[in-house]
């Protein structure tokens, strides 16, 4: 459990989170006021005017213009304040600062991939520098997803065949949850990621290293890293339990029976095909839901993944 | 029961008199017509949205509709509206035979409309101008021309179903007229059937220019 | 007991006899009861789905069901509760029974259409159940494209079900409008109508105007699935956001189809059990129309993060707030009605008071969601789930149960146990708050909805909520037991057990088939407790 933050909101970590929270609490206290007013009124009336014995004729009051105007006008003024306040922040959420770093976000069943201006790509981990506005240019490859980072109070739908844009500026280094907030099927609740906010220097170093190149790793270790970072683990386990897709444990060298009937030998070519054109051969008992990694993975990365899968013997 | 309405067999027991029953039926049918308009309203919105996004494609695609057939059908439907209106007048005057004749004429015209539609549809099927993923025609310039034909088939198809429903209602009125259920005193069902038919006609009056003329 | 039989023999329940006489009945009271059976069945079905959802969410990770099954569960829970339970709920079941009685009429304007609407309801329900059998849908009750076009599950039969159910709703609405216009008793002018009638009237207007649009939307969705017509599916050149506009154009007004009749019931209950003239009659009547009218123009508040233009978002947010004002007016009027009354805490009144508390919370949290910047954070989280359960369950269902307990003696001529019914209200009230208040906190902390699995930090609150659902379930269990018990063993009720002034209480309980021996003439207003002394005839 988080320890800071308030009863309702998690700790705010973006330049706009404070603004959102203050409006939230304005409405909150206003609601508490009206709630207490109504509940106290109810309790008092119920007690004070409880029926004793038979009900006789009661008072015929049915109007009081002053009262009626009051309870129309005061809420009206309050909602107008809320409206303007909410709209102002909403506009700031939608107008991207000019000097923002632009990162391309792709949502896909069921993972996020990020393309950085310097050419790096990551999956399910968005690395950004602190105190810099980040513009997100987002689109989806299949159905609608929604990019949601509670700590930044930001959310934006990610649509197929269209770009949506949003931005944020983180105010503290750390790791923050990224969730998919638009229902997108079986793996919707597994479509999770992290936003890793680092200092300017660390960000520069990280870009320098060229994330995802596997520099200094042997192919199997690099493959293991990619298995995590490219989200294979959302659907494939390495311990033999079937998930959305078959487990990688011991697949290599065995025969896979196919949905259409027949079977195929699991060799390097088949593995490669499964990654680049997963719909070509569907393993029996599974749905054709694996996304293609064409364009997401480079050849060297595919080789490393194959090496890693080969290493997972029974 | 104290109400003295039992001598009019067509007044249902829960109405006090024929006037109340007639007024209720009228209001009911008008509200029903309103829901029909809203049903088509959704499609008109879809039409406008896609037309606004792809004006050129819409224009190119609409050239493949046959204006002569459309015009013919417009004339046929307007005429049928006239015959049904005359049928109502005839029954109000108590002319049963004339009413029957006019209702039959309305049905025949409705039939003609459907036959013409059949020829239009089969021509398009033949060319592969089918809705959505069955669309195979290649002669229309612009992106996604199948959307035009999807909307065309959805709207004219739904309208066609309404023509069929209208024919059923008119047939029912016709049979009851033959049985002698209506008279110059009681003719609400024919009036209501007529109202419905006018609506069917009116929707076509909107469809025709939107698809055949402006595209 | 002998007395009973003679009194019973003329009631609409006992005469004519036989299953056929029920299945072909044109009596609005029997049709109301047929509907009541249908929606209670649906409520239990939806409720069982809900209990399974809560059970699965007790702990993170897969326990009870698979991810696919979970997705089907919340979809079916939502769709059954919305389309089969709450939309027909108050109008078609209670409204059908009470409306003609309240107007001093013998029946609704079109009894055959009324029966037809019930059969259409049954056919729609059959399609919904069939979809269960043929690979239950997993799209969420909103059927968003393009997911609903791509998924392998039986979207077509469920959307067809909703489409068909729409007609049932339209027919009920149409029937009510005409009935209210044309079949009022002599002397019953518009401003002497019970407020429940006004509420049904405003509801009927929305039913008639909004439902056809849902119909065409679902039809297009079905065509999209079958033919790929390219209206909503981006892969075929369509626009998924257009679908959302179409869907919410109906489904926002639909939430007022759910709440307005409930508010009508509350007006009756508070006035009758406070034995006091209603405060602000016209304000309550007209605010329903205010709500109905504006409700057509706020649908975009479900789409603040869908990428619609800022201008559109601004207008939708503004109008959303305007809807809060008439709702507030009603709440304050109910409160004032109790002032200087003579309040008795019978079970229906306890439901009315629960409504007051819970609907206020539900409505005020709607204000959070209407605020643009706050909704960006809260959209599609459990905050929204909690909001709509507070208004639907805490609002409409409480009102429905209040109405059911209020008119139960009229419908069946039997009284239920006062003690057990109070125990059950208490359990439902407590269980409800435990289940759903925790969800507000889950939502603000960032727990998205429609999640099969969740991050560990949300576990305590989820567990709390699940425990609440057990209390809630127990409350309902008790309710079903004592209600059924009352049917067989309950004490007979007199014509007017609560001492109310509207027409339905002037006939015997249960009423005879023809309702009134003679068409009654209205001599006083529905809430003239300051002028007329009424006896409670229990
Ligand atoms: C019975 C059903 C019902 C009712 C009555 C309401 C009533 C309201 N709803 Fe709700 N709503 C739903 C059912 C309902 N809603 C459902 C089902 C969803 C989710 C659908 C889905 O996505 O699955 C939803 C979602 C929803 C959203 C979208 C959230 C999102 O997805 O991001 C919004 C946003 O504006 C909203 C707002 C409101 C408002 C402002 C009201 C107002 O009408 C409330 C008015 C009442 C009050 C305000 C309280 C009483 C007033 C006072 C005590 C006076 C003082 C008041 C003030 C000072 C303002 N609702
Ligand atoms: C009228 C509308 C209505 C009602 C009354 C309810 C009632 C309940 N709902 Fe429902 N709910 C919706 C409409 C409604 N819901 C909608 C529209 C959604 C959105 C779906 C979507 O995302 O598409 C939703 C979603 C939803 C979720 C979110 C799922 C998710 O996003 O992943 C949850 C989770 O807790 C939930 C729980 C409950 C519970 C515990 C009840 C309880 O109040 C139910 C209590 C009733 C009973 C228990 C039945 C009767 C009792 C008995 C017969 C006694 C014996 C039975 C047992 C003890 C098992 N609902
Ligand atoms: Cu992606 Cu939910
Ligand atoms: Cu809404």
Coordinates of N, CA and C in Angstrom, one line a residue, chain C residues 398-482:
Chain C
X398 N -33.6 0.9 -4.7 CA -34.2 1.2 -3.4 C -35.7 1.7 -3.6
X399 N -35.8 2.6 -4.6 CA -37.2 3.1 -4.9 C -38.1 2.0 -5.4
X400 N -37.5 1.1 -6.2 CA -38.3 0.0 -6.7 C -38.8 -0.9 -5.5
X401 N -37.8 -1.2 -4.6 CA -38.2 -2.0 -3.5 C -39.2 -1.3 -2.6
X402 N -39.0 0.0 -2.4 CA -39.9 0.8 -1.7 C -41.3 0.7 -2.3
X403 N -41.4 0.9 -3.6 CA -42.7 0.8 -4.3 C -43.3 -0.6 -4.2
X404 N -42.4 -1.6 -4.3 CA -42.9 -3.0 -4.2 C -43.5 -3.2 -2.9
X405 N -42.8 -2.8 -1.8 CA -43.4 -3.0 -0.5 C -44.6 -2.1 -0.2
X406 N -44.7 -1.0 -0.9 CA -45.8 -0.1 -0.7 C -47.0 -0.7 -1.4
X407 N -46.9 -1.2 -2.6 CA -48.0 -1.7 -3.4 C -48.3 -3.2 -3.2
X408 N -47.4 -3.8 -2.6 CA -47.5 -5.3 -2.4 C -48.9 -5.7 -1.8
X409 N -49.3 -5.0 -0.7 CA -50.6 -5.4 -0.2 C -51.7 -5.2 -1.2
X410 N -51.6 -4.1 -2.1 CA -52.6 -3.9 -3.1 C -52.5 -5.0 -4.2
X411 N -51.3 -5.4 -4.5 CA -51.2 -6.3 -5.6 C -51.7 -7.7 -5.2
X412 N -51.3 -8.1 -4.0 CA -51.6 -9.5 -3.6 C -52.6 -9.6 -2.5
X413 N -53.0 -8.5 -1.9 CA -53.9 -8.5 -0.8 C -53.3 -9.0 0.5
X414 N -52.0 -9.1 0.6 CA -51.4 -9.7 1.7 C -50.4 -8.7 2.3
X415 N -50.2 -8.8 3.7 CA -49.2 -8.0 4.4 C -48.0 -9.0 4.6
X416 N -46.8 -8.4 4.6 CA -45.6 -9.1 4.9 C -45.1 -8.8 6.3
X417 N -44.2 -9.6 6.7 CA -43.7 -9.4 8.1 C -43.0 -8.1 8.3
X418 N -43.5 -7.3 9.2 CA -42.9 -5.9 9.4 C -41.5 -6.1 9.9
X419 N -41.3 -7.0 10.9 CA -40.0 -7.1 11.5 C -38.9 -7.6 10.5
X420 N -39.2 -8.7 9.8 CA -38.2 -9.2 8.9 C -37.9 -8.3 7.8
X421 N -39.0 -7.5 7.3 CA -38.7 -6.6 6.2 C -37.8 -5.5 6.7
X422 N -37.9 -5.1 8.0 CA -37.0 -4.1 8.5 C -35.6 -4.6 8.7
X423 N -35.5 -5.9 9.1 CA -34.1 -6.4 9.2 C -33.5 -6.5 7.8
X424 N -34.3 -6.8 6.8 CA -33.7 -6.9 5.5 C -33.3 -5.6 4.9
X425 N -34.1 -4.5 5.2 CA -33.7 -3.2 4.7 C -32.3 -2.8 5.4
X426 N -32.2 -3.1 6.7 CA -31.0 -2.7 7.3 C -29.8 -3.5 6.7
X427 N -30.0 -4.8 6.5 CA -28.8 -5.5 5.9 C -28.5 -5.0 4.5
X428 N -29.5 -4.7 3.7 CA -29.3 -4.2 2.4 C -28.6 -2.9 2.4
X429 N -29.0 -2.0 3.3 CA -28.4 -0.7 3.4 C -27.0 -0.8 3.8
X430 N -26.7 -1.6 4.8 CA -25.3 -1.7 5.3 C -24.5 -2.4 4.3
X431 N -24.9 -3.5 3.8 CA -24.2 -4.3 2.8 C -23.9 -3.5 1.6
X432 N -24.8 -2.7 1.2 CA -24.6 -1.9 0.0 C -23.5 -0.9 0.2
X433 N -23.5 -0.2 1.3 CA -22.5 0.8 1.5 C -21.1 0.1 1.7
X434 N -21.0 -1.0 2.3 CA -19.8 -1.7 2.5 C -19.2 -2.1 1.1
X435 N -20.1 -2.6 0.3 CA -19.7 -3.1 -1.0 C -19.2 -1.9 -1.9
X436 N -20.0 -0.9 -1.9 CA -19.7 0.1 -3.0 C -19.0 1.4 -2.5
X437 N -19.0 1.7 -1.2 CA -18.3 2.9 -0.8 C -16.8 2.7 -1.0
X438 N -16.4 1.5 -0.7 CA -14.9 1.1 -0.8 C -14.5 1.3 -2.3
X439 N -15.5 1.1 -3.2 CA -15.1 1.2 -4.6 C -14.8 2.7 -5.0
X440 N -15.3 3.7 -4.3 CA -14.9 5.1 -4.6 C -13.5 5.2 -4.3
X441 N -13.0 4.7 -3.2 CA -11.6 4.8 -2.9 C -10.7 4.0 -3.9
X442 N -11.2 2.8 -4.2 CA -10.4 2.1 -5.2 C -10.2 2.9 -6.5
X443 N -11.3 3.5 -6.9 CA -11.3 4.3 -8.1 C -10.4 5.4 -8.1
X444 N -10.4 6.2 -7.0 CA -9.5 7.4 -7.0 C -8.1 6.9 -6.9
X445 N -7.9 5.8 -6.3 CA -6.5 5.3 -6.2 C -6.0 4.7 -7.6
X446 N -6.9 4.6 -8.5 CA -6.4 4.2 -9.9 C -6.7 2.8 -10.2
X447 N -7.7 2.2 -9.6 CA -8.1 0.8 -10.0 C -9.1 0.9 -11.2
X448 N -8.6 0.4 -12.4 CA -9.5 0.5 -13.5 C -10.7 -0.5 -13.4
X449 N -11.7 -0.3 -14.1 CA -12.9 -1.2 -14.1 C -12.6 -2.3 -15.1
X450 N -13.5 -3.3 -15.1 CA -13.4 -4.5 -16.0 C -12.0 -5.2 -15.9
X451 N -11.5 -5.2 -14.7 CA -10.2 -5.9 -14.5 C -10.4 -7.2 -13.8
X452 N -9.9 -8.2 -14.5 CA -10.0 -9.6 -13.9 C -9.0 -9.7 -12.8
X453 N -7.9 -9.1 -13.0 CA -6.8 -9.3 -12.1 C -6.4 -7.8 -11.7
X454 N -5.7 -7.7 -10.5 CA -5.4 -6.3 -10.2 C -4.1 -6.3 -9.3
X455 N -3.5 -5.1 -9.2 CA -2.3 -4.9 -8.5 C -2.5 -5.2 -7.0
X456 N -1.5 -5.7 -6.3 CA -1.7 -6.1 -4.9 C -2.2 -5.0 -4.0
X457 N -1.8 -3.7 -4.3 CA -2.1 -2.7 -3.4 C -3.6 -2.5 -3.2
X458 N -4.4 -3.0 -4.2 CA -5.9 -2.8 -4.1 C -6.6 -3.9 -3.3
X459 N -5.8 -4.9 -2.8 CA -6.5 -6.0 -2.3 C -7.4 -5.8 -1.1
X460 N -6.9 -5.0 0.0 CA -7.7 -4.8 1.1 C -9.1 -4.3 0.8
X461 N -9.1 -3.3 -0.1 CA -10.4 -2.7 -0.4 C -11.3 -3.6 -1.2
X462 N -10.7 -4.4 -2.1 CA -11.5 -5.3 -2.8 C -12.1 -6.4 -1.9
X463 N -11.3 -6.8 -0.9 CA -11.8 -7.9 0.0 C -13.0 -7.3 0.8
X464 N -12.8 -6.1 1.3 CA -13.9 -5.4 2.0 C -15.2 -5.4 1.2
X465 N -15.0 -5.0 -0.1 CA -16.2 -4.9 -0.9 C -16.9 -6.2 -1.1
X466 N -16.0 -7.3 -1.3 CA -16.6 -8.6 -1.4 C -17.4 -9.0 -0.2
X467 N -16.9 -8.7 1.0 CA -17.6 -9.1 2.2 C -18.9 -8.3 2.2
X468 N -18.9 -7.1 1.8 CA -20.1 -6.3 1.7 C -21.2 -7.0 0.9
X469 N -20.7 -7.6 -0.2 CA -21.7 -8.2 -1.2 C -22.4 -9.4 -0.5
X470 N -21.7 -10.0 0.4 CA -22.4 -11.1 1.1 C -23.5 -10.6 2.0
X471 N -23.2 -9.5 2.7 CA -24.2 -9.0 3.6 C -25.4 -8.6 2.7
X472 N -25.1 -8.0 1.6 CA -26.2 -7.5 0.7 C -27.0 -8.7 0.2
X473 N -26.3 -9.8 -0.2 CA -27.0 -11.0 -0.7 C -27.9 -11.6 0.4
X474 N -27.4 -11.6 1.6 CA -28.2 -12.1 2.8 C -29.5 -11.3 2.9
X475 N -29.3 -10.0 2.8 CA -30.5 -9.1 2.9 C -31.5 -9.5 1.9
X476 N -31.1 -9.7 0.6 CA -32.0 -10.0 -0.4 C -32.6 -11.4 -0.2
X477 N -31.8 -12.3 0.3 CA -32.3 -13.7 0.6 C -33.5 -13.6 1.5
X478 N -33.3 -12.8 2.6 CA -34.4 -12.7 3.6 C -35.6 -12.1 3.0
X479 N -35.4 -11.1 2.1 CA -36.5 -10.4 1.5 C -37.3 -11.4 0.7
X480 N -36.6 -12.2 -0.1 CA -37.4 -13.1 -1.0 C -38.2 -14.1 -0.1
X481 N -37.6 -14.5 1.0 CA -38.2 -15.5 1.9 C -39.5 -14.9 2.4
X482 N -39.4 -13.7 3.0 CA -40.6 -13.2 3.7 C -41.7 -12.8 2.7

